[in-house]
Amino acid sequence: MTQTSKKTQEIDPGTRQLPWFVRGLRDGIPICMGYFAVSFALGITARGIGMNALQAGLMSAGMVASAGEFAAINLIASHAGVFEMITTCIVVNMRYFLMSCSLSQKLSPSLPFYHRFLLPYCITDEIFGLSSAVKGYLEPKYTYGMTIVSVAGWTTGTVLGVLLGNIMPAWAVNALSVSLYGMFLAIIIPPARENRFILGLVVISMTASGLFSVLPVLKEISVGFKVIILTLAIAGAAAVIHPVEERKEA
Amino acid sequence: MNSNYIYFSLLVMCLTVYCIRMLPFLVFRKEITNTFVRSFLYYVPYVTLAVMTFPAIVTATDNVWSGLAALVVGLLAAWFKGDLFFVAVSCCATVFLTGLIF
């Protein structure tokens, strides 16, 4: 991971000629599809507590967070105070903090400083996943391309959810709702195939996550917290057992 | 619902979420040299995405079997093909097709 060995590299030989921004727009399409289904449901929830399309649209464009926005809607519905809003937001969205820490290490030292104010807006589970899957340094244009397409889908879905309510057929919502998970698999499985340790990590993570959702007491923990606890524990243990060697990764 | 309260709440929460995402980019301006921290951050995406995928994919649809089918098809597609769009569409198509059966 030195400067010389960590140049921005291609990820997919099939798209070698495409500029990073265009590649971002392309990879944003499946994210956009998945977001549309989720945010449509979000819009229906927002409408339920009396938010209008403009408010819900602003919320989605400004926050770009699924669990975070569901929490935000509940906070508004319960007329929460500022302190409760801020603390709940921090807890529900804490995983983005970890993701930003991780992605900050993929930026070239020569990258202009303003990107450190633009990139944070783009940190969602999916865009983070794809941005970290790039080999070597991250070219921010790739992240911005994905963000434009996916936030468009996210915001449109929320607004339409408020305006159209329940008219989207269940089969369409069902089919679209697994799109995001399919993408996650496409990010973590190919490296796991090449690297036994990462394969083990993925299996352990999924098993632990499955146990957390069925075991008594543990299953009461919210999804946001579960992600934080398991990430700290498993990635922490992995870093002790199998430290990443210098200069080897790129 | 008071609309001033809603706009004010949205502003507070959007800023909070933005700061959570922005602070690490300001704090970690240089590459971290500590091997443990670097290794930890390197493993974060794999653990996080694995934890978020399973078991959520199974319960994402209104039918557990189509969710399970999507998981199996997604794993196979990712293992043998790997292309992001292809894997995502395979999962969606699986849910659509199993929805016709169950």
mmCIF file of C-alpha atoms in Angstrom:
data_model
loop_
_atom_site.group_PDB
_atom_site.id
_atom_site.type_symbol
_atom_site.label_atom_id
_atom_site.label_comp_id
_atom_site.label_asym_id
_atom_site.label_seq_id
_atom_site.Cartn_x
_atom_site.Cartn_y
_atom_site.Cartn_z
ATOM 1 C CA MET A 1 0.000 0.000 0.000
ATOM 2 C CA THR A 2 2.821 2.428 -0.717
ATOM 3 C CA GLN A 3 2.335 5.299 -3.107
ATOM 4 C CA THR A 4 4.104 3.598 -5.951
ATOM 5 C CA SER A 5 2.409 0.236 -5.601
ATOM 6 C CA LYS A 6 -1.091 1.560 -4.996
ATOM 7 C CA LYS A 7 -2.022 3.325 -8.183
ATOM 8 C CA THR A 8 -5.651 3.329 -9.233
ATOM 9 C CA GLN A 9 -6.234 0.127 -11.126
ATOM 10 C CA GLU A 10 -8.966 -1.354 -13.246
ATOM 11 C CA ILE A 11 -11.521 -3.623 -11.580
ATOM 12 C CA ASP A 12 -13.374 -5.225 -14.465
ATOM 13 C CA PRO A 13 -11.557 -6.072 -17.681
ATOM 14 C CA GLY A 14 -14.862 -5.787 -19.590
ATOM 15 C CA THR A 15 -15.131 -2.090 -18.788
ATOM 16 C CA ARG A 16 -11.488 -1.144 -19.141
ATOM 17 C CA GLN A 17 -12.100 1.627 -21.669
ATOM 18 C CA LEU A 18 -14.872 3.381 -19.740
ATOM 19 C CA PRO A 19 -13.902 6.497 -17.789
ATOM 20 C CA TRP A 20 -14.392 6.246 -14.022
ATOM 21 C CA PHE A 21 -17.368 8.614 -13.949
ATOM 22 C CA VAL A 22 -19.252 6.627 -16.611
ATOM 23 C CA ARG A 23 -18.406 3.393 -14.840
ATOM 24 C CA GLY A 24 -19.845 4.926 -11.686
ATOM 25 C CA LEU A 25 -23.057 5.837 -13.492
ATOM 26 C CA ARG A 26 -23.291 2.258 -14.791
ATOM 27 C CA ASP A 27 -22.657 0.609 -11.429
ATOM 28 C CA GLY A 28 -25.159 3.030 -9.919
ATOM 29 C CA ILE A 29 -28.027 1.439 -11.893
ATOM 30 C CA PRO A 30 -28.509 -1.691 -9.742
ATOM 31 C CA ILE A 31 -28.111 0.463 -6.614
ATOM 32 C CA CYS A 32 -30.762 2.806 -7.994
ATOM 33 C CA MET A 33 -33.171 -0.103 -8.588
ATOM 34 C CA GLY A 34 -32.749 -1.436 -5.087
ATOM 35 C CA TYR A 35 -32.982 2.019 -3.541
ATOM 36 C CA PHE A 36 -36.165 2.760 -5.437
ATOM 37 C CA ALA A 37 -37.971 -0.173 -3.810
ATOM 38 C CA VAL A 38 -36.724 0.626 -0.307
ATOM 39 C CA SER A 39 -37.340 4.366 -0.538
ATOM 40 C CA PHE A 40 -40.819 3.811 -1.933
ATOM 41 C CA ALA A 41 -41.667 2.036 1.321
ATOM 42 C CA LEU A 42 -39.972 4.888 3.176
ATOM 43 C CA GLY A 43 -42.201 7.400 1.382
ATOM 44 C CA ILE A 44 -45.298 5.469 2.395
ATOM 45 C CA THR A 45 -44.129 5.572 6.028
ATOM 46 C CA ALA A 46 -43.389 9.313 5.822
ATOM 47 C CA ARG A 47 -46.834 9.973 4.378
ATOM 48 C CA GLY A 48 -48.308 7.966 7.244
ATOM 49 C CA ILE A 49 -47.019 10.422 9.870
ATOM 50 C CA GLY A 50 -48.118 13.471 7.878
ATOM 51 C CA MET A 51 -44.989 14.466 5.952
ATOM 52 C CA ASN A 52 -45.529 15.858 2.451
ATOM 53 C CA ALA A 53 -43.632 14.941 -0.727
ATOM 54 C CA LEU A 54 -41.288 17.943 -0.497
ATOM 55 C CA GLN A 55 -40.306 17.173 3.100
ATOM 56 C CA ALA A 56 -39.782 13.475 2.402
ATOM 57 C CA GLY A 57 -37.805 14.286 -0.749
ATOM 58 C CA LEU A 58 -35.563 16.725 1.146
ATOM 59 C CA MET A 59 -35.042 14.146 3.857
ATOM 60 C CA SER A 60 -33.941 11.480 1.368
ATOM 61 C CA ALA A 61 -31.722 13.812 -0.657
ATOM 62 C CA GLY A 62 -30.136 15.222 2.497
ATOM 63 C CA MET A 63 -29.676 12.096 4.579
ATOM 64 C CA VAL A 64 -29.330 9.198 2.102
ATOM 65 C CA ALA A 65 -29.679 6.569 4.827
ATOM 66 C CA SER A 66 -32.299 3.820 5.023
ATOM 67 C CA ALA A 67 -32.392 2.878 8.706
ATOM 68 C CA GLY A 68 -31.416 6.447 9.548
ATOM 69 C CA GLU A 69 -34.443 7.839 7.738
ATOM 70 C CA PHE A 70 -36.851 5.350 9.273
ATOM 71 C CA ALA A 71 -35.505 6.480 12.639
ATOM 72 C CA ALA A 72 -35.839 10.129 11.584
ATOM 73 C CA ILE A 73 -39.497 9.627 10.649
ATOM 74 C CA ASN A 74 -40.179 8.038 14.033
ATOM 75 C CA LEU A 75 -38.409 10.892 15.828
ATOM 76 C CA ILE A 76 -40.463 13.497 13.970
ATOM 77 C CA ALA A 77 -43.664 11.538 14.611
ATOM 78 C CA SER A 78 -42.920 11.480 18.350
ATOM 79 C CA HIS A 79 -41.994 15.212 18.417
ATOM 80 C CA ALA A 80 -38.537 14.383 19.750
ATOM 81 C CA GLY A 81 -36.265 17.129 21.054
ATOM 82 C CA VAL A 82 -32.965 18.157 19.472
ATOM 83 C CA PHE A 83 -30.810 16.172 21.910
ATOM 84 C CA GLU A 84 -32.758 12.947 21.309
ATOM 85 C CA MET A 85 -32.584 13.518 17.550
ATOM 86 C CA ILE A 86 -28.828 13.959 17.533
ATOM 87 C CA THR A 87 -28.066 11.003 19.824
ATOM 88 C CA THR A 88 -30.397 8.651 17.947
ATOM 89 C CA CYS A 89 -28.910 9.735 14.615
ATOM 90 C CA ILE A 90 -25.396 9.061 15.902
ATOM 91 C CA VAL A 91 -26.273 5.560 17.127
ATOM 92 C CA VAL A 92 -28.284 4.523 14.073
ATOM 93 C CA ASN A 93 -25.715 5.862 11.605
ATOM 94 C CA MET A 94 -22.525 4.940 13.475
ATOM 95 C CA ARG A 95 -21.580 2.312 10.907
ATOM 96 C CA TYR A 96 -21.027 5.120 8.382
ATOM 97 C CA PHE A 97 -18.329 6.415 10.712
ATOM 98 C CA LEU A 98 -16.467 3.107 10.388
ATOM 99 C CA MET A 99 -16.990 3.098 6.625
ATOM 100 C CA SER A 100 -15.614 6.636 6.307
ATOM 101 C CA CYS A 101 -12.576 5.643 8.373
ATOM 102 C CA SER A 102 -12.013 2.724 6.041
ATOM 103 C CA LEU A 103 -12.516 4.716 2.837
ATOM 104 C CA SER A 104 -10.307 7.589 4.032
ATOM 105 C CA GLN A 105 -7.438 5.127 3.654
ATOM 106 C CA LYS A 106 -8.165 4.619 -0.023
ATOM 107 C CA LEU A 107 -7.590 8.265 -0.970
ATOM 108 C CA SER A 108 -4.436 9.318 -2.731
ATOM 109 C CA PRO A 109 -2.355 11.790 -0.677
ATOM 110 C CA SER A 110 -2.347 14.081 -3.707
ATOM 111 C CA LEU A 111 -6.149 14.228 -3.903
ATOM 112 C CA PRO A 112 -7.498 17.824 -3.661
ATOM 113 C CA PHE A 113 -8.835 18.602 -0.200
ATOM 114 C CA TYR A 114 -12.407 19.475 -1.224
ATOM 115 C CA HIS A 115 -13.076 15.793 -1.976
ATOM 116 C CA ARG A 116 -12.983 15.218 1.783
ATOM 117 C CA PHE A 117 -16.148 17.307 2.018
ATOM 118 C CA LEU A 118 -17.909 15.794 -1.011
ATOM 119 C CA LEU A 119 -17.140 12.097 -0.507
ATOM 120 C CA PRO A 120 -18.812 11.893 2.952
ATOM 121 C CA TYR A 121 -22.170 12.688 1.350
ATOM 122 C CA CYS A 122 -21.753 9.566 -0.831
ATOM 123 C CA ILE A 123 -21.104 7.083 2.006
ATOM 124 C CA THR A 124 -23.943 4.565 1.962
ATOM 125 C CA ASP A 125 -23.632 0.805 2.481
ATOM 126 C CA GLU A 126 -23.711 0.118 -1.249
ATOM 127 C CA ILE A 127 -21.587 2.988 -2.557
ATOM 128 C CA PHE A 128 -19.042 2.370 0.186
ATOM 129 C CA GLY A 129 -18.934 -1.330 -0.744
ATOM 130 C CA LEU A 130 -18.281 -0.630 -4.407
ATOM 131 C CA SER A 131 -15.818 2.164 -3.720
ATOM 132 C CA SER A 132 -13.778 -0.111 -1.444
ATOM 133 C CA ALA A 133 -13.844 -2.872 -4.060
ATOM 134 C CA VAL A 134 -11.718 -0.715 -6.389
ATOM 135 C CA LYS A 135 -8.120 -1.866 -6.364
ATOM 136 C CA GLY A 136 -5.621 0.744 -5.240
ATOM 137 C CA TYR A 137 -6.545 4.380 -4.760
ATOM 138 C CA LEU A 138 -10.144 5.431 -5.182
ATOM 139 C CA GLU A 139 -10.923 7.784 -8.069
ATOM 140 C CA PRO A 140 -13.693 9.978 -6.528
ATOM 141 C CA LYS A 141 -15.380 10.440 -9.929
ATOM 142 C CA TYR A 142 -16.402 6.780 -9.728
ATOM 143 C CA THR A 143 -18.093 7.356 -6.373
ATOM 144 C CA TYR A 144 -19.772 10.564 -7.613
ATOM 145 C CA GLY A 145 -21.135 8.787 -10.690
ATOM 146 C CA MET A 146 -22.729 6.073 -8.540
ATOM 147 C CA THR A 147 -24.039 8.648 -6.098
ATOM 148 C CA ILE A 148 -25.817 10.759 -8.749
ATOM 149 C CA VAL A 149 -27.690 7.746 -10.143
ATOM 150 C CA SER A 150 -28.496 6.150 -6.791
ATOM 151 C CA VAL A 151 -29.559 9.321 -4.954
ATOM 152 C CA ALA A 152 -31.821 10.137 -7.921
ATOM 153 C CA GLY A 153 -33.511 6.743 -7.474
ATOM 154 C CA TRP A 154 -33.560 7.079 -3.699
ATOM 155 C CA THR A 155 -35.174 10.534 -3.723
ATOM 156 C CA THR A 156 -37.611 9.777 -6.572
ATOM 157 C CA GLY A 157 -38.711 6.597 -4.822
ATOM 158 C CA THR A 158 -39.377 8.457 -1.578
ATOM 159 C CA VAL A 159 -41.373 11.213 -3.314
ATOM 160 C CA LEU A 160 -43.418 8.704 -5.326
ATOM 161 C CA GLY A 161 -44.007 6.667 -2.172
ATOM 162 C CA VAL A 162 -45.605 9.737 -0.581
ATOM 163 C CA LEU A 163 -47.602 10.647 -3.697
ATOM 164 C CA LEU A 164 -48.703 7.224 -4.901
ATOM 165 C CA GLY A 165 -48.958 5.306 -1.630
ATOM 166 C CA ASN A 166 -49.630 1.647 -2.093
ATOM 167 C CA ILE A 167 -50.187 1.267 -5.847
ATOM 168 C CA MET A 168 -46.833 -0.393 -6.686
ATOM 169 C CA PRO A 169 -47.499 -4.146 -7.095
ATOM 170 C CA ALA A 170 -46.068 -6.416 -4.380
ATOM 171 C CA TRP A 171 -44.204 -8.643 -6.852
ATOM 172 C CA ALA A 172 -42.234 -5.651 -8.137
ATOM 173 C CA VAL A 173 -41.338 -4.438 -4.639
ATOM 174 C CA ASN A 174 -40.325 -8.001 -3.710
ATOM 175 C CA ALA A 175 -38.092 -8.508 -6.732
ATOM 176 C CA LEU A 176 -36.380 -5.119 -6.390
ATOM 177 C CA SER A 177 -35.810 -5.513 -2.659
ATOM 178 C CA VAL A 178 -33.119 -8.203 -3.074
ATOM 179 C CA SER A 179 -31.155 -6.188 -5.632
ATOM 180 C CA LEU A 180 -29.009 -4.556 -2.956
ATOM 181 C CA TYR A 181 -28.112 -7.863 -1.326
ATOM 182 C CA GLY A 182 -27.174 -9.311 -4.702
ATOM 183 C CA MET A 183 -24.735 -6.439 -5.070
ATOM 184 C CA PHE A 184 -23.245 -7.058 -1.650
ATOM 185 C CA LEU A 185 -22.623 -10.673 -2.643
ATOM 186 C CA ALA A 186 -20.983 -9.541 -5.884
ATOM 187 C CA ILE A 187 -18.626 -7.360 -3.834
ATOM 188 C CA ILE A 188 -17.560 -9.828 -1.141
ATOM 189 C CA ILE A 189 -17.695 -13.231 -2.863
ATOM 190 C CA PRO A 190 -15.117 -12.811 -5.692
ATOM 191 C CA PRO A 191 -12.314 -11.752 -3.263
ATOM 192 C CA ALA A 192 -13.408 -14.578 -0.918
ATOM 193 C CA ARG A 193 -12.935 -17.018 -3.774
ATOM 194 C CA GLU A 194 -9.342 -15.860 -4.223
ATOM 195 C CA ASN A 195 -8.457 -15.604 -0.530
ATOM 196 C CA ARG A 196 -9.215 -18.345 2.014
ATOM 197 C CA PHE A 197 -8.967 -15.981 4.965
ATOM 198 C CA ILE A 198 -11.542 -13.575 3.548
ATOM 199 C CA LEU A 199 -13.779 -16.554 2.722
ATOM 200 C CA GLY A 200 -13.596 -17.645 6.357
ATOM 201 C CA LEU A 201 -14.303 -14.094 7.467
ATOM 202 C CA VAL A 202 -17.419 -13.913 5.291
ATOM 203 C CA VAL A 203 -18.703 -17.280 6.550
ATOM 204 C CA ILE A 204 -18.091 -16.341 10.199
ATOM 205 C CA SER A 205 -19.710 -12.922 9.723
ATOM 206 C CA MET A 206 -22.831 -14.384 8.148
ATOM 207 C CA THR A 207 -23.090 -17.109 10.775
ATOM 208 C CA ALA A 208 -22.706 -14.623 13.622
ATOM 209 C CA SER A 209 -25.241 -12.309 12.008
ATOM 210 C CA GLY A 210 -27.672 -15.225 11.641
ATOM 211 C CA LEU A 211 -27.203 -16.167 15.308
ATOM 212 C CA PHE A 212 -27.785 -12.549 16.349
ATOM 213 C CA SER A 213 -31.145 -12.595 14.634
ATOM 214 C CA VAL A 214 -32.454 -15.804 16.270
ATOM 215 C CA LEU A 215 -30.878 -16.103 19.736
ATOM 216 C CA PRO A 216 -32.823 -14.663 22.676
ATOM 217 C CA VAL A 217 -31.582 -11.303 24.028
ATOM 218 C CA LEU A 218 -29.247 -10.876 21.029
ATOM 219 C CA LYS A 219 -32.160 -10.643 18.635
ATOM 220 C CA GLU A 220 -33.472 -7.611 20.515
ATOM 221 C CA ILE A 221 -30.436 -5.641 19.317
ATOM 222 C CA SER A 222 -31.231 -3.301 16.422
ATOM 223 C CA VAL A 223 -29.729 -3.986 13.012
ATOM 224 C CA GLY A 224 -27.594 -0.837 13.161
ATOM 225 C CA PHE A 225 -26.069 -1.874 16.472
ATOM 226 C CA LYS A 226 -25.579 -5.459 15.332
ATOM 227 C CA VAL A 227 -23.533 -4.245 12.356
ATOM 228 C CA ILE A 228 -21.335 -2.108 14.622
ATOM 229 C CA ILE A 229 -20.781 -4.811 17.275
ATOM 230 C CA LEU A 230 -19.986 -7.588 14.802
ATOM 231 C CA THR A 231 -17.789 -5.374 12.629
ATOM 232 C CA LEU A 232 -15.708 -4.255 15.621
ATOM 233 C CA ALA A 233 -15.407 -7.798 16.985
ATOM 234 C CA ILE A 234 -14.804 -9.793 13.808
ATOM 235 C CA ALA A 235 -12.713 -7.288 11.823
ATOM 236 C CA GLY A 236 -10.779 -6.577 15.041
ATOM 237 C CA ALA A 237 -10.062 -10.272 15.637
ATOM 238 C CA ALA A 238 -9.129 -10.722 11.970
ATOM 239 C CA ALA A 239 -6.644 -7.845 12.204
ATOM 240 C CA VAL A 240 -4.963 -9.527 15.204
ATOM 241 C CA ILE A 241 -4.912 -13.032 13.716
ATOM 242 C CA HIS A 242 -3.970 -12.105 10.170
ATOM 243 C CA PRO A 243 -2.498 -8.587 9.841
ATOM 244 C CA VAL A 244 -2.419 -7.244 6.303
ATOM 245 C CA GLU A 245 1.183 -7.174 5.174
ATOM 246 C CA GLU A 246 2.674 -3.950 3.900
ATOM 247 C CA ARG A 247 2.975 -3.488 0.156
ATOM 248 C CA LYS A 248 1.280 -6.764 -0.616
ATOM 249 C CA GLU A 249 -2.300 -5.732 -1.128
ATOM 250 C CA ALA A 250 -1.953 -3.685 -4.290
ATOM 251 C CA MET B 1 -47.940 18.230 11.960
ATOM 252 C CA ASN B 2 -46.147 21.578 12.330
ATOM 253 C CA SER B 3 -44.120 22.062 9.151
ATOM 254 C CA ASN B 4 -41.553 24.386 10.773
ATOM 255 C CA TYR B 5 -40.769 21.618 13.256
ATOM 256 C CA ILE B 6 -40.362 19.110 10.420
ATOM 257 C CA TYR B 7 -37.975 21.319 8.427
ATOM 258 C CA PHE B 8 -35.978 22.163 11.545
ATOM 259 C CA SER B 9 -35.728 18.457 12.520
ATOM 260 C CA LEU B 10 -34.638 17.513 9.017
ATOM 261 C CA LEU B 11 -31.916 20.156 9.059
ATOM 262 C CA VAL B 12 -30.594 18.982 12.457
ATOM 263 C CA MET B 13 -30.608 15.308 11.476
ATOM 264 C CA CYS B 14 -29.143 15.791 7.990
ATOM 265 C CA LEU B 15 -26.257 17.797 9.478
ATOM 266 C CA THR B 16 -25.688 15.173 12.184
ATOM 267 C CA VAL B 17 -25.542 12.346 9.650
ATOM 268 C CA TYR B 18 -23.231 14.371 7.401
ATOM 269 C CA CYS B 19 -20.827 15.068 10.276
ATOM 270 C CA ILE B 20 -20.691 11.365 11.226
ATOM 271 C CA ARG B 21 -19.568 10.613 7.674
ATOM 272 C CA MET B 22 -17.269 13.608 7.284
ATOM 273 C CA LEU B 23 -15.204 13.571 10.504
ATOM 274 C CA PRO B 24 -13.108 10.492 9.630
ATOM 275 C CA PHE B 25 -12.141 12.072 6.299
ATOM 276 C CA LEU B 26 -10.860 15.147 8.141
ATOM 277 C CA VAL B 27 -9.149 13.225 10.955
ATOM 278 C CA PHE B 28 -7.383 10.574 8.851
ATOM 279 C CA ARG B 29 -5.710 12.806 6.300
ATOM 280 C CA LYS B 30 -2.580 10.705 6.116
ATOM 281 C CA GLU B 31 -2.272 7.010 5.519
ATOM 282 C CA ILE B 32 -2.390 5.170 8.824
ATOM 283 C CA THR B 33 0.852 3.304 9.489
ATOM 284 C CA ASN B 34 -0.312 1.206 12.446
ATOM 285 C CA THR B 35 -0.614 -2.354 11.115
ATOM 286 C CA PHE B 36 -3.492 -3.308 13.389
ATOM 287 C CA VAL B 37 -5.615 -0.297 12.438
ATOM 288 C CA ARG B 38 -4.811 -0.711 8.749
ATOM 289 C CA SER B 39 -5.689 -4.402 8.852
ATOM 290 C CA PHE B 40 -8.877 -3.701 10.777
ATOM 291 C CA LEU B 41 -10.018 -1.079 8.266
ATOM 292 C CA TYR B 42 -9.088 -3.391 5.404
ATOM 293 C CA TYR B 43 -11.389 -6.127 6.783
ATOM 294 C CA VAL B 44 -14.274 -3.782 7.676
ATOM 295 C CA PRO B 45 -16.072 -3.886 4.286
ATOM 296 C CA TYR B 46 -16.118 -7.698 4.111
ATOM 297 C CA VAL B 47 -17.497 -8.144 7.615
ATOM 298 C CA THR B 48 -19.987 -5.274 7.360
ATOM 299 C CA LEU B 49 -21.428 -6.330 4.016
ATOM 300 C CA ALA B 50 -21.606 -10.015 5.017
ATOM 301 C CA VAL B 51 -23.418 -9.124 8.244
ATOM 302 C CA MET B 52 -25.861 -6.894 6.382
ATOM 303 C CA THR B 53 -26.567 -9.469 3.659
ATOM 304 C CA PHE B 54 -27.370 -12.464 5.810
ATOM 305 C CA PRO B 55 -29.980 -13.131 7.105
ATOM 306 C CA ALA B 56 -31.568 -9.914 5.776
ATOM 307 C CA ILE B 57 -31.791 -11.207 2.180
ATOM 308 C CA VAL B 58 -33.892 -14.171 3.354
ATOM 309 C CA THR B 59 -36.489 -11.953 5.023
ATOM 310 C CA ALA B 60 -36.396 -9.117 2.460
ATOM 311 C CA THR B 61 -39.286 -10.510 0.409
ATOM 312 C CA ASP B 62 -42.683 -11.635 1.685
ATOM 313 C CA ASN B 63 -41.682 -15.277 1.132
ATOM 314 C CA VAL B 64 -38.744 -16.927 2.933
ATOM 315 C CA TRP B 65 -38.252 -19.481 0.137
ATOM 316 C CA SER B 66 -37.818 -16.887 -2.590
ATOM 317 C CA GLY B 67 -35.396 -15.049 -0.301
ATOM 318 C CA LEU B 68 -33.392 -18.261 0.235
ATOM 319 C CA ALA B 69 -33.437 -18.970 -3.510
ATOM 320 C CA ALA B 70 -32.160 -15.439 -4.180
ATOM 321 C CA LEU B 71 -29.336 -16.018 -1.667
ATOM 322 C CA VAL B 72 -28.257 -19.298 -3.313
ATOM 323 C CA VAL B 73 -28.477 -17.885 -6.856
ATOM 324 C CA GLY B 74 -26.657 -14.716 -5.747
ATOM 325 C CA LEU B 75 -23.832 -16.738 -4.138
ATOM 326 C CA LEU B 76 -23.419 -18.915 -7.242
ATOM 327 C CA ALA B 77 -23.597 -15.957 -9.634
ATOM 328 C CA ALA B 78 -21.065 -13.986 -7.583
ATOM 329 C CA TRP B 79 -18.732 -16.993 -7.280
ATOM 330 C CA PHE B 80 -18.712 -17.931 -10.965
ATOM 331 C CA LYS B 81 -19.409 -14.629 -12.726
ATOM 332 C CA GLY B 82 -18.817 -11.840 -10.248
ATOM 333 C CA ASP B 83 -20.272 -9.048 -12.377
ATOM 334 C CA LEU B 84 -22.226 -6.698 -10.137
ATOM 335 C CA PHE B 85 -25.162 -5.942 -12.403
ATOM 336 C CA PHE B 86 -25.514 -9.596 -13.433
ATOM 337 C CA VAL B 87 -25.614 -10.795 -9.814
ATOM 338 C CA ALA B 88 -28.145 -8.138 -8.770
ATOM 339 C CA VAL B 89 -30.448 -8.884 -11.712
ATOM 340 C CA SER B 90 -30.136 -12.666 -11.127
ATOM 341 C CA CYS B 91 -31.341 -12.201 -7.562
ATOM 342 C CA CYS B 92 -34.283 -10.024 -8.660
ATOM 343 C CA ALA B 93 -35.242 -12.506 -11.420
ATOM 344 C CA THR B 94 -35.060 -15.396 -8.932
ATOM 345 C CA VAL B 95 -37.486 -13.689 -6.584
ATOM 346 C CA PHE B 96 -39.807 -12.863 -9.464
ATOM 347 C CA LEU B 97 -39.770 -16.443 -10.823
ATOM 348 C CA THR B 98 -40.119 -18.171 -7.434
ATOM 349 C CA GLY B 99 -42.943 -15.744 -6.680
ATOM 350 C CA LEU B 100 -44.845 -17.276 -9.595
ATOM 351 C CA ILE B 101 -44.482 -20.752 -8.075
ATOM 352 C CA PHE B 102 -45.049 -20.217 -4.353
#
